[in-house]
Coordinates of C-alpha atoms and ligand atoms in Angstrom, one line a residue:
Chain A
M21 CA 0.2 0.4 0.1
E22 CA 2.6 2.6 0.7
D23 CA 4.1 1.0 -3.1
V24 CA 1.4 2.8 -4.6
V25 CA 0.8 6.1 -2.9
A26 CA 5.0 6.1 -2.8
Y27 CA 3.7 6.4 -6.7
M28 CA 1.1 8.9 -7.4
P29 CA 2.4 11.8 -7.6
L30 CA 4.4 10.2 -11.2
V31 CA 0.5 9.4 -11.8
L32 CA -0.9 12.5 -11.1
E33 CA 2.1 14.1 -13.1
G34 CA 1.3 11.9 -16.6
F35 CA -2.3 13.3 -15.9
W36 CA -0.9 16.7 -16.0
V37 CA 0.5 15.7 -19.7
T38 CA -2.9 13.7 -20.7
I39 CA -4.3 17.3 -19.9
F40 CA -2.4 19.7 -21.8
L41 CA -2.0 17.2 -24.8
S42 CA -6.0 16.3 -25.2
V43 CA -7.0 20.6 -25.3
T44 CA -3.4 21.4 -27.0
S45 CA -4.3 19.0 -29.8
L46 CA -7.7 20.1 -29.5
G47 CA -6.4 23.7 -30.1
V48 CA -4.4 21.9 -33.2
S49 CA -7.8 20.3 -34.7
V50 CA -10.0 23.1 -34.4
L51 CA -7.6 24.9 -36.1
I52 CA -7.2 22.5 -39.1
G53 CA -11.6 21.7 -39.2
I54 CA -12.6 25.7 -39.5
F55 CA -9.4 26.2 -42.3
G56 CA -10.7 22.5 -43.7
A57 CA -14.5 23.4 -43.9
L58 CA -13.8 26.4 -45.5
A59 CA -11.7 25.3 -47.9
S60 CA -13.7 22.6 -48.5
L61 CA -16.7 25.0 -49.1
S62 CA -15.3 28.2 -50.2
G63 CA -11.3 27.1 -51.7
P64 CA -10.1 26.7 -55.0
I65 CA -11.1 23.5 -56.8
F66 CA -7.2 22.8 -55.8
L67 CA -7.2 22.8 -52.5
R68 CA -11.1 21.5 -52.3
R69 CA -9.3 18.0 -53.5
V70 CA -6.4 18.3 -51.0
V71 CA -8.9 18.2 -48.3
G72 CA -11.1 15.8 -48.8
V73 CA -8.0 13.6 -50.1
Y74 CA -7.0 14.6 -46.5
V75 CA -9.7 13.6 -44.2
M76 CA -10.2 10.6 -46.4
L77 CA -6.1 9.4 -45.5
V78 CA -7.3 10.3 -42.3
R79 CA -10.3 8.3 -42.0
G80 CA -9.2 5.4 -43.4
I81 CA -5.5 5.0 -41.6
P82 CA -5.9 3.8 -37.9
D83 CA -4.7 6.2 -35.7
L84 CA -2.0 4.2 -33.9
V85 CA -0.1 3.4 -37.0
L86 CA -0.3 7.3 -38.2
M87 CA 1.3 8.3 -34.8
L88 CA 4.2 5.7 -35.6
L89 CA 4.8 6.6 -39.5
L90 CA 4.6 11.2 -38.2
F91 CA 6.9 9.6 -35.5
F92 CA 9.4 8.3 -37.3
G93 CA 9.3 9.0 -39.9
G94 CA 7.4 12.5 -40.0
Q95 CA 11.0 13.8 -38.1
K96 CA 13.5 12.7 -40.8
L97 CA 10.9 13.7 -43.6
L98 CA 10.9 16.9 -42.3
N99 CA 14.8 16.7 -41.9
D100 CA 15.4 15.4 -45.3
V101 CA 13.0 18.3 -47.2
G102 CA 14.9 21.4 -44.8
Y103 CA 19.2 19.7 -45.8
W104 CA 17.2 19.9 -50.4
L105 CA 15.7 23.5 -50.0
G106 CA 18.5 24.2 -47.8
L107 CA 16.2 26.7 -45.4
W108 CA 16.7 24.7 -42.0
D109 CA 19.1 22.7 -40.6
Y110 CA 19.2 19.3 -38.1
V111 CA 15.5 20.5 -36.8
D112 CA 14.9 18.4 -33.7
L113 CA 11.3 17.6 -32.7
S114 CA 10.1 16.9 -29.2
K115 CA 8.5 13.6 -28.6
F116 CA 5.8 15.9 -27.3
T117 CA 5.3 18.1 -30.3
V118 CA 4.9 15.6 -32.6
G119 CA 2.7 13.6 -30.2
I120 CA 0.5 16.6 -30.6
L121 CA 0.7 17.5 -34.5
T122 CA -0.4 14.3 -34.7
I123 CA -3.2 14.4 -32.4
G124 CA -4.2 17.0 -33.8
F125 CA -3.3 16.4 -37.3
I126 CA -5.8 13.3 -36.8
F127 CA -8.8 15.3 -35.3
G128 CA -8.9 18.6 -38.1
A129 CA -10.2 15.2 -39.9
Y130 CA -12.8 14.8 -38.4
M131 CA -13.2 19.0 -37.5
T132 CA -13.4 19.8 -40.8
E133 CA -16.8 17.3 -41.4
T134 CA -17.5 19.1 -38.0
F135 CA -17.8 21.9 -38.9
R136 CA -18.0 21.2 -42.6
G137 CA -21.1 19.6 -41.3
G138 CA -22.2 22.8 -38.8
L139 CA -21.9 25.1 -41.9
L140 CA -23.7 23.1 -44.5
A141 CA -26.6 23.2 -41.5
I142 CA -27.1 27.5 -42.1
D143 CA -30.1 28.2 -43.2
R144 CA -29.2 29.9 -46.4
G145 CA -31.7 32.3 -46.7
Q146 CA -31.1 34.0 -43.0
V147 CA -28.3 34.7 -44.3
E148 CA -29.4 36.9 -47.1
S149 CA -32.2 38.3 -44.8
A150 CA -28.6 39.3 -43.0
R151 CA -27.2 41.0 -45.4
A152 CA -30.2 42.6 -46.6
V153 CA -30.7 44.7 -43.6
G154 CA -27.2 45.5 -44.3
M155 CA -25.3 44.0 -41.8
G156 CA -21.4 44.1 -42.3
R157 CA -19.2 40.6 -42.7
V158 CA -18.1 40.7 -38.9
I159 CA -21.8 41.1 -37.6
L160 CA -23.0 38.7 -39.6
F161 CA -20.7 36.2 -38.7
R162 CA -20.7 37.3 -35.1
R163 CA -24.2 37.5 -34.6
V164 CA -26.1 35.0 -36.9
I165 CA -23.7 32.1 -38.0
W166 CA -21.6 31.4 -35.3
P167 CA -24.9 30.4 -33.2
Q168 CA -26.1 29.2 -35.6
L169 CA -22.7 27.2 -36.7
V170 CA -22.0 26.3 -32.8
F171 CA -25.4 24.9 -31.9
Y172 CA -25.0 22.3 -35.1
S173 CA -21.2 20.8 -34.5
L174 CA -21.7 20.4 -30.9
P175 CA -23.1 17.7 -30.7
S176 CA -20.7 16.2 -32.9
F177 CA -17.6 18.8 -32.1
S178 CA -18.1 17.2 -28.1
N179 CA -18.2 13.8 -29.7
N180 CA -14.3 14.3 -31.5
W181 CA -13.0 15.7 -27.8
M182 CA -14.5 12.8 -26.3
V183 CA -12.7 10.3 -28.3
L184 CA -9.4 12.5 -28.6
M185 CA -9.2 11.9 -25.0
K186 CA -8.7 9.1 -25.1
T187 CA -6.7 8.9 -29.0
T188 CA -3.9 10.6 -26.5
A189 CA -3.9 7.2 -24.9
L190 CA -1.5 6.2 -27.5
V191 CA 1.1 8.3 -27.0
S192 CA 2.4 6.4 -24.3
V193 CA 3.2 4.0 -27.1
I194 CA 6.1 6.3 -28.8
G195 CA 7.5 6.6 -24.5
L196 CA 5.1 10.4 -23.8
N197 CA 4.7 10.1 -19.8
D198 CA 1.0 10.7 -20.0
V199 CA -1.2 9.3 -17.3
V200 CA -1.1 5.5 -18.8
Y201 CA 2.3 6.0 -19.6
N202 CA 3.0 6.3 -16.3
S203 CA 0.8 4.4 -14.2
F204 CA 1.8 1.5 -16.4
V205 CA 5.3 2.1 -14.6
A206 CA 4.6 2.3 -11.2
G207 CA 2.7 -1.0 -11.7
R208 CA 5.7 -2.6 -13.5
A209 CA 7.8 -1.2 -10.3
V210 CA 4.9 -2.5 -7.6
R211 CA 4.5 -5.3 -9.2
D212 CA 0.9 -3.6 -8.9
T213 CA -1.0 -2.8 -12.7
F214 CA -3.7 -3.5 -11.7
T215 CA -4.3 -0.5 -9.3
F216 CA -2.4 1.9 -11.2
L217 CA -4.9 1.6 -14.5
F218 CA -7.7 1.6 -12.3
V219 CA -6.7 4.9 -10.8
A220 CA -6.5 5.9 -14.5
M221 CA -10.2 4.3 -16.0
V222 CA -11.5 6.5 -13.3
F223 CA -9.6 9.7 -14.0
Y224 CA -10.8 9.2 -17.5
L225 CA -14.0 8.6 -16.6
I226 CA -13.8 12.0 -13.7
L227 CA -12.8 14.2 -17.7
S228 CA -15.5 13.2 -19.3
A229 CA -17.6 13.3 -16.7
L230 CA -16.5 17.2 -16.8
S231 CA -16.8 16.9 -19.8
D232 CA -20.3 16.4 -20.3
G233 CA -21.2 18.9 -17.8
A234 CA -19.1 21.9 -19.6
F235 CA -21.2 20.8 -23.0
A236 CA -24.4 20.1 -21.4
L237 CA -23.7 24.0 -20.5
V238 CA -22.8 25.7 -23.4
N239 CA -25.4 23.1 -25.4
R240 CA -28.2 25.2 -22.9
Y241 CA -26.8 28.5 -23.8
Y242 CA -27.1 28.4 -28.0
C243 CA -29.9 26.2 -27.6
A244 CA -32.2 28.0 -25.9
W245 CA -34.4 29.1 -29.1
S246 CA -34.1 25.1 -31.0
T247 CA -38.1 23.9 -30.0
S248 CA -38.2 23.3 -26.6
G249 CA -35.3 24.8 -25.3
E250 CA -33.9 21.1 -26.3
R251 CA -32.4 19.5 -29.8
R252 CA -34.2 18.3 -31.9
Chain B
M23 CA -53.5 55.0 -53.5
S24 CA -53.6 58.7 -56.2
E25 CA -54.5 57.9 -60.0
V26 CA -51.4 59.0 -61.4
A27 CA -48.9 59.6 -58.5
E28 CA -46.7 62.5 -58.4
G29 CA -44.3 61.9 -55.1
R30 CA -40.6 61.5 -55.6
V31 CA -38.4 58.8 -57.1
V32 CA -37.0 57.1 -54.2
L33 CA -36.6 54.0 -56.6
S34 CA -35.2 54.2 -60.2
V35 CA -33.5 50.6 -61.7
R36 CA -32.5 51.3 -65.6
D37 CA -31.0 48.9 -67.9
V38 CA -30.3 46.2 -66.0
R39 CA -29.4 43.3 -67.2
K40 CA -28.5 40.0 -66.1
S41 CA -27.3 36.5 -67.3
F42 CA -26.3 33.4 -65.3
G43 CA -23.6 31.7 -67.6
P44 CA -25.2 31.1 -70.8
L45 CA -28.8 32.1 -69.9
E46 CA -29.9 35.7 -70.2
V47 CA -32.8 36.2 -67.5
L48 CA -33.0 40.0 -67.2
R49 CA -31.8 41.5 -70.8
G50 CA -32.5 45.4 -69.7
I51 CA -35.8 46.6 -67.2
S52 CA -35.8 49.7 -66.2
L53 CA -38.3 50.8 -63.4
E54 CA -39.4 53.6 -61.4
A55 CA -41.1 53.7 -57.7
R56 CA -42.1 57.0 -56.4
E57 CA -43.1 58.3 -52.9
H58 CA -46.3 56.5 -51.4
E59 CA -46.4 54.0 -55.0
V60 CA -47.2 51.0 -54.9
V61 CA -46.4 49.4 -58.0
S62 CA -47.6 45.0 -58.7
I63 CA -44.8 42.8 -60.5
L64 CA -46.1 40.0 -62.2
G65 CA -44.8 37.2 -64.2
S66 CA -44.5 33.7 -64.4
S67 CA -42.4 31.4 -62.9
G68 CA -39.0 31.3 -64.3
S69 CA -39.0 35.0 -65.9
G70 CA -36.9 36.8 -63.7
K71 CA -39.5 38.3 -61.0
S72 CA -36.5 37.7 -58.1
T73 CA -33.8 37.7 -60.3
F74 CA -34.8 41.3 -60.3
L75 CA -35.9 42.2 -56.9
R76 CA -32.0 40.3 -55.5
C77 CA -30.8 42.8 -58.8
I78 CA -32.1 46.1 -56.8
N79 CA -30.2 45.3 -53.1
L80 CA -27.3 42.9 -54.5
L81 CA -27.6 39.9 -53.1
E82 CA -27.6 38.9 -56.6
R83 CA -24.7 40.5 -58.7
P84 CA -26.3 42.1 -61.7
T85 CA -24.5 41.9 -65.2
G86 CA -24.9 45.7 -66.2
G87 CA -27.5 48.9 -64.9
E88 CA -27.6 51.3 -62.6
I89 CA -29.4 51.6 -59.3
E90 CA -30.6 54.4 -57.4
V91 CA -32.1 54.4 -54.1
D92 CA -33.1 57.4 -52.4
G93 CA -31.4 59.7 -54.7
E94 CA -28.5 57.9 -53.9
V95 CA -26.2 56.3 -57.6
I96 CA -24.8 52.3 -55.6
G97 CA -21.1 52.5 -57.0
L98 CA -20.5 49.4 -59.4
R99 CA -17.5 48.0 -60.4
R100 CA -17.1 44.9 -62.3
A101 CA -15.7 41.9 -61.2
R102 CA -14.3 38.8 -61.3
G103 CA -16.3 36.7 -63.5
G104 CA -17.9 40.0 -65.0
D105 CA -20.9 40.8 -63.7
L106 CA -21.1 43.7 -61.0
E107 CA -20.0 44.4 -57.4
A108 CA -20.4 47.6 -54.8
V109 CA -17.9 49.6 -55.2
D110 CA -18.1 50.7 -51.4
S111 CA -19.5 47.9 -49.1
R112 CA -20.4 50.8 -46.6
Q113 CA -22.5 52.6 -48.5
L114 CA -24.2 49.1 -49.9
Q115 CA -25.0 48.8 -46.5
R116 CA -26.9 51.9 -46.4
V117 CA -28.7 51.6 -49.3
R118 CA -29.7 48.1 -48.4
S119 CA -31.0 49.0 -45.3
K120 CA -33.3 51.4 -46.4
L121 CA -34.3 48.9 -48.9
G122 CA -36.9 46.7 -46.1
M123 CA -36.2 43.0 -48.1
V124 CA -39.4 40.2 -47.1
F125 CA -38.3 37.2 -48.4
Q126 CA -41.3 34.3 -49.8
G127 CA -39.4 31.8 -47.1
F128 CA -39.8 34.2 -44.3
H129 CA -35.5 33.7 -43.4
L130 CA -36.2 35.0 -39.7
W131 CA -33.1 34.2 -38.1
S132 CA -34.2 30.7 -35.9
H133 CA -31.1 31.4 -32.2
M134 CA -33.7 35.2 -31.8
D135 CA -36.5 35.3 -30.6
V136 CA -39.3 37.6 -32.2
M137 CA -38.1 40.8 -30.6
L138 CA -34.4 40.6 -31.0
N139 CA -34.9 39.6 -34.8
V140 CA -37.1 43.2 -34.8
C141 CA -34.4 45.6 -32.7
E142 CA -30.8 43.6 -33.9
A143 CA -30.6 45.6 -37.1
Q144 CA -31.8 48.2 -36.2
M145 CA -28.8 48.4 -33.6
R146 CA -26.4 46.9 -35.1
V147 CA -27.1 48.2 -38.7
L148 CA -28.0 51.9 -37.0
K149 CA -26.5 51.5 -34.6
R150 CA -30.6 52.3 -31.8
T151 CA -30.6 51.8 -28.9
K152 CA -31.6 49.1 -27.2
S153 CA -34.1 50.7 -25.8
E154 CA -34.8 52.8 -29.1
A155 CA -34.8 49.5 -30.3
R156 CA -37.9 47.9 -28.4
E157 CA -39.2 50.8 -28.6
R158 CA -39.8 51.2 -32.6
A159 CA -40.1 47.1 -32.6
E160 CA -43.2 47.3 -30.6
E161 CA -44.5 50.1 -32.6
E162 CA -43.9 48.0 -35.5
L163 CA -45.0 44.6 -34.1
L164 CA -48.4 45.8 -33.2
K165 CA -49.1 47.0 -36.5
V166 CA -48.3 43.5 -37.9
G167 CA -50.7 41.9 -34.8
M168 CA -47.9 39.9 -33.6
S169 CA -47.0 42.2 -30.2
D170 CA -48.3 38.8 -27.9
H171 CA -45.8 36.7 -29.4
V172 CA -42.5 38.8 -28.4
K173 CA -40.7 36.2 -26.7
K174 CA -41.1 33.2 -28.9
Y175 CA -38.9 31.7 -31.3
P176 CA -39.2 31.6 -35.4
G177 CA -40.0 27.2 -35.1
Q178 CA -42.7 28.4 -32.4
L179 CA -44.9 30.9 -35.1
S180 CA -46.9 29.6 -37.8
G181 CA -46.0 30.5 -42.4
G182 CA -48.2 33.5 -41.4
Q183 CA -46.9 35.2 -38.0
Q184 CA -43.7 34.4 -39.4
Q185 CA -43.9 35.7 -42.1
R186 CA -45.7 39.3 -39.9
V187 CA -42.6 39.4 -37.9
A188 CA -40.5 39.3 -40.7
I189 CA -42.3 42.5 -41.9
A190 CA -42.5 44.2 -38.8
R191 CA -38.6 43.1 -38.9
A192 CA -38.0 45.3 -42.3
L193 CA -40.7 48.3 -41.3
A194 CA -38.3 49.2 -38.4
M195 CA -36.4 50.9 -40.6
D196 CA -37.3 52.9 -41.5
P197 CA -36.9 52.0 -45.3
K198 CA -37.4 53.6 -48.1
V199 CA -38.9 51.3 -49.8
M200 CA -40.1 48.0 -49.3
L201 CA -39.7 44.8 -51.8
F202 CA -42.0 41.9 -51.2
D203 CA -41.2 38.8 -53.0
E204 CA -44.0 36.9 -53.5
P205 CA -44.8 36.6 -49.3
T206 CA -47.9 34.5 -49.8
S207 CA -46.8 32.0 -52.0
A208 CA -45.2 29.5 -48.9
L209 CA -48.3 30.0 -46.9
D210 CA -50.8 27.6 -46.3
P211 CA -54.4 29.1 -48.2
E212 CA -55.6 30.5 -44.9
L213 CA -53.2 31.8 -43.3
V214 CA -52.9 33.9 -47.4
N215 CA -55.2 36.7 -46.3
E216 CA -53.1 37.5 -42.7
V217 CA -50.4 38.6 -44.1
L218 CA -52.2 40.6 -47.3
K219 CA -54.0 42.7 -44.9
V220 CA -51.2 44.0 -43.0
M221 CA -49.6 44.7 -46.4
L222 CA -52.6 46.7 -47.5
S223 CA -53.0 48.8 -44.3
L224 CA -49.3 49.1 -45.4
A225 CA -49.7 50.9 -48.9
S226 CA -52.6 52.8 -47.7
D227 CA -50.4 54.2 -44.9
G228 CA -48.7 54.7 -48.1
M229 CA -45.4 53.2 -47.9
T230 CA -43.5 52.9 -51.1
M231 CA -44.0 49.1 -51.9
V232 CA -42.6 46.9 -55.0
V233 CA -44.7 43.3 -54.6
V234 CA -43.9 40.5 -56.5
T235 CA -47.2 39.0 -56.6
H236 CA -49.7 36.2 -58.0
E237 CA -52.0 37.4 -55.6
I238 CA -53.6 39.0 -58.2
G239 CA -56.3 40.5 -55.8
F240 CA -53.6 41.5 -54.3
A241 CA -52.3 43.3 -57.2
R242 CA -55.8 45.1 -59.0
E243 CA -56.8 46.3 -55.2
A244 CA -53.3 47.5 -53.9
S245 CA -51.2 49.1 -56.7
D246 CA -50.0 52.3 -58.7
R247 CA -49.1 50.6 -61.7
V248 CA -48.4 47.4 -62.0
V249 CA -45.6 45.6 -64.5
F250 CA -45.3 42.5 -66.6
L251 CA -42.5 40.6 -66.8
D252 CA -41.5 38.1 -69.6
G253 CA -39.0 37.1 -71.7
G254 CA -36.5 39.1 -69.7
V255 CA -37.9 42.3 -70.1
I256 CA -41.2 43.8 -69.0
A257 CA -43.9 43.0 -71.6
E258 CA -47.0 45.3 -70.8
E259 CA -46.5 48.1 -67.7
G260 CA -49.6 50.2 -67.1
C261 CA -52.1 51.3 -64.4
K262 CA -53.9 48.5 -62.4
D263 CA -57.0 48.5 -65.7
I264 CA -54.6 46.1 -67.0
L265 CA -55.0 43.5 -64.8
L266 CA -58.5 44.3 -66.6
N267 CA -58.2 45.3 -70.1
P268 CA -54.6 43.7 -71.1
Q269 CA -53.2 44.9 -74.1
S270 CA -50.5 42.6 -74.7
T271 CA -51.8 38.7 -75.9
R272 CA -49.2 37.2 -73.7
L273 CA -50.5 39.0 -70.3
S274 CA -53.5 38.5 -71.4
S275 CA -52.7 34.3 -71.4
F276 CA -50.8 34.7 -68.1
L277 CA -54.4 36.1 -66.1
E278 CA -55.9 33.4 -68.0
M279 CA -53.7 30.5 -66.6
V280 CA -53.8 32.0 -63.3
K281 CA -57.2 32.8 -63.1
Ligands
LIG20 N1 -28.5 31.1 -59.2 C1 -28.4 30.4 -60.0 N2 -27.8 30.6 -61.1 C2 -28.6 29.8 -62.5 N3 -29.6 30.4 -62.9 C3 -30.5 30.8 -61.6 C4 -30.0 31.1 -60.6 N4 -31.3 31.7 -60.2 C5 -31.9 31.6 -60.7 N5 -31.9 31.0 -61.6 C6 -32.7 31.0 -63.0 O1 -33.4 32.2 -63.5 C7 -34.8 32.4 -64.3 C8 -35.8 33.7 -63.2 O2 -35.5 33.0 -62.0 P1 -36.5 33.6 -60.6 O3 -36.4 32.7 -59.1 O4 -36.2 35.0 -60.9 O5 -37.9 33.1 -61.1 P2 -39.5 33.9 -60.7 O6 -39.5 34.3 -61.8 O7 -38.5 34.4 -59.2 O8 -39.6 33.0 -60.5 P3 -40.9 32.3 -59.5 O9 -42.2 32.9 -59.6 O10 -40.5 30.6 -59.7 O11 -40.2 32.7 -58.2 C9 -34.4 30.8 -64.2 O12 -34.9 30.1 -64.9 C10 -34.0 30.0 -63.1 O13 -33.7 28.8 -63.2
LIG21 MG1 -39.5 34.0 -57.2

């Protein structure tokens, strides 16, 4: 028992790594998603194709394979490109950066689909009526498009977030000290893997419960208008 | 609604043309509306009525022509693709705020309640304060008989009620001209009259209106002038008597059809 307590700080450290990793890769994926959605809806043909291929690839390749590919190949690719172009010398990407970029890259594809769907769901007539009363681009976006985009994207967005959070566990295979990795290390050290993985599990459950609560609040704020105050 | 309108010209559209690719929808249409005048636009489906109306406030980019609202000519330049776009977006926004548009499909903002729908553009575009906007909104909502529904969302209203709110939303901007694009075509028959009644009372209050409609009854009752679009041009135009005594065969066969 004492051993378990002694190793708790290590597991706790893993918590923070997991949370940090989740939040930053969410940020990356949202940026990619917004850009991807806009590009695929109103970008030049070439860009639409690129986005299409990107989404197709990510959907078709297992996350783990992509992670390993980017981790072992990405670094080399980056340096080879730098060498050939003569633009940069050897760049050392930390495991952390690779982890964030990989997860951001994967979920950027899902976010692209999410925002694309959200934008497509917005009634074009309502955008026209806003232009017809003389609203400029900024007001139009802030007051008409954004609230509806959030409304239509939220279910899929929250789903993406839940999956993303769990996907961060994959970084333990490239040796990042997230909660799973650290629990495993701790578990092996005191020959009690079960206890530590159980702790990790409870951690994930708490995190998703908190997220559910947060999304419920956002949902209530943005969905007051749909007929019963609930989603239709 | 005098027989001969004498007011100042508040809307003047000159030689508007519009093509969608090879399809030439409008081939040079000119239209004037004087203060307090009601102009009805008739025409069969696909004759370009909506396109014409949308060109007036540049929801559609015309291929050619000139538009003047309340003495102000909209500055236009040729955009990529060959159609005309506004040079100055601020001018365009100002002009648009003087043109109240009512759509066939209402297009209220579904995430805003009735009150906010009517206040929003007043506050954001005309920069009125919240209390000014509310006061004005209450006035217009009373006019269209929607005062009891201010807290409801568009999804909780019937089509006729939504259309009346849409009319109030446009009126609250103090438009110089109201543009209606078949405001009753999407309504169940029993709801058409409540909207027509509002429009008739607007007309008799002296609002300047350009109305695209299939409601011959309304056109006959309210119009000072009737314009019949066909084949991308004005095939016939005159006072509302042309609805009883059409001069062209095209208008008479159209009237025969909608009868
Ligand atoms: N965005 C567009 N792209 C291509 N063609 C269009 C577009 N908008 C309208 N058209 C075409 O222009 C013509 C006129 O359309 P418009 O909607 O103005 O007709 P309308 O007189 O309003 O008809 P309705 O009575 O059915 O409303 C139609 O042939 C239509 O197919
Ligand atoms: Mg039409």
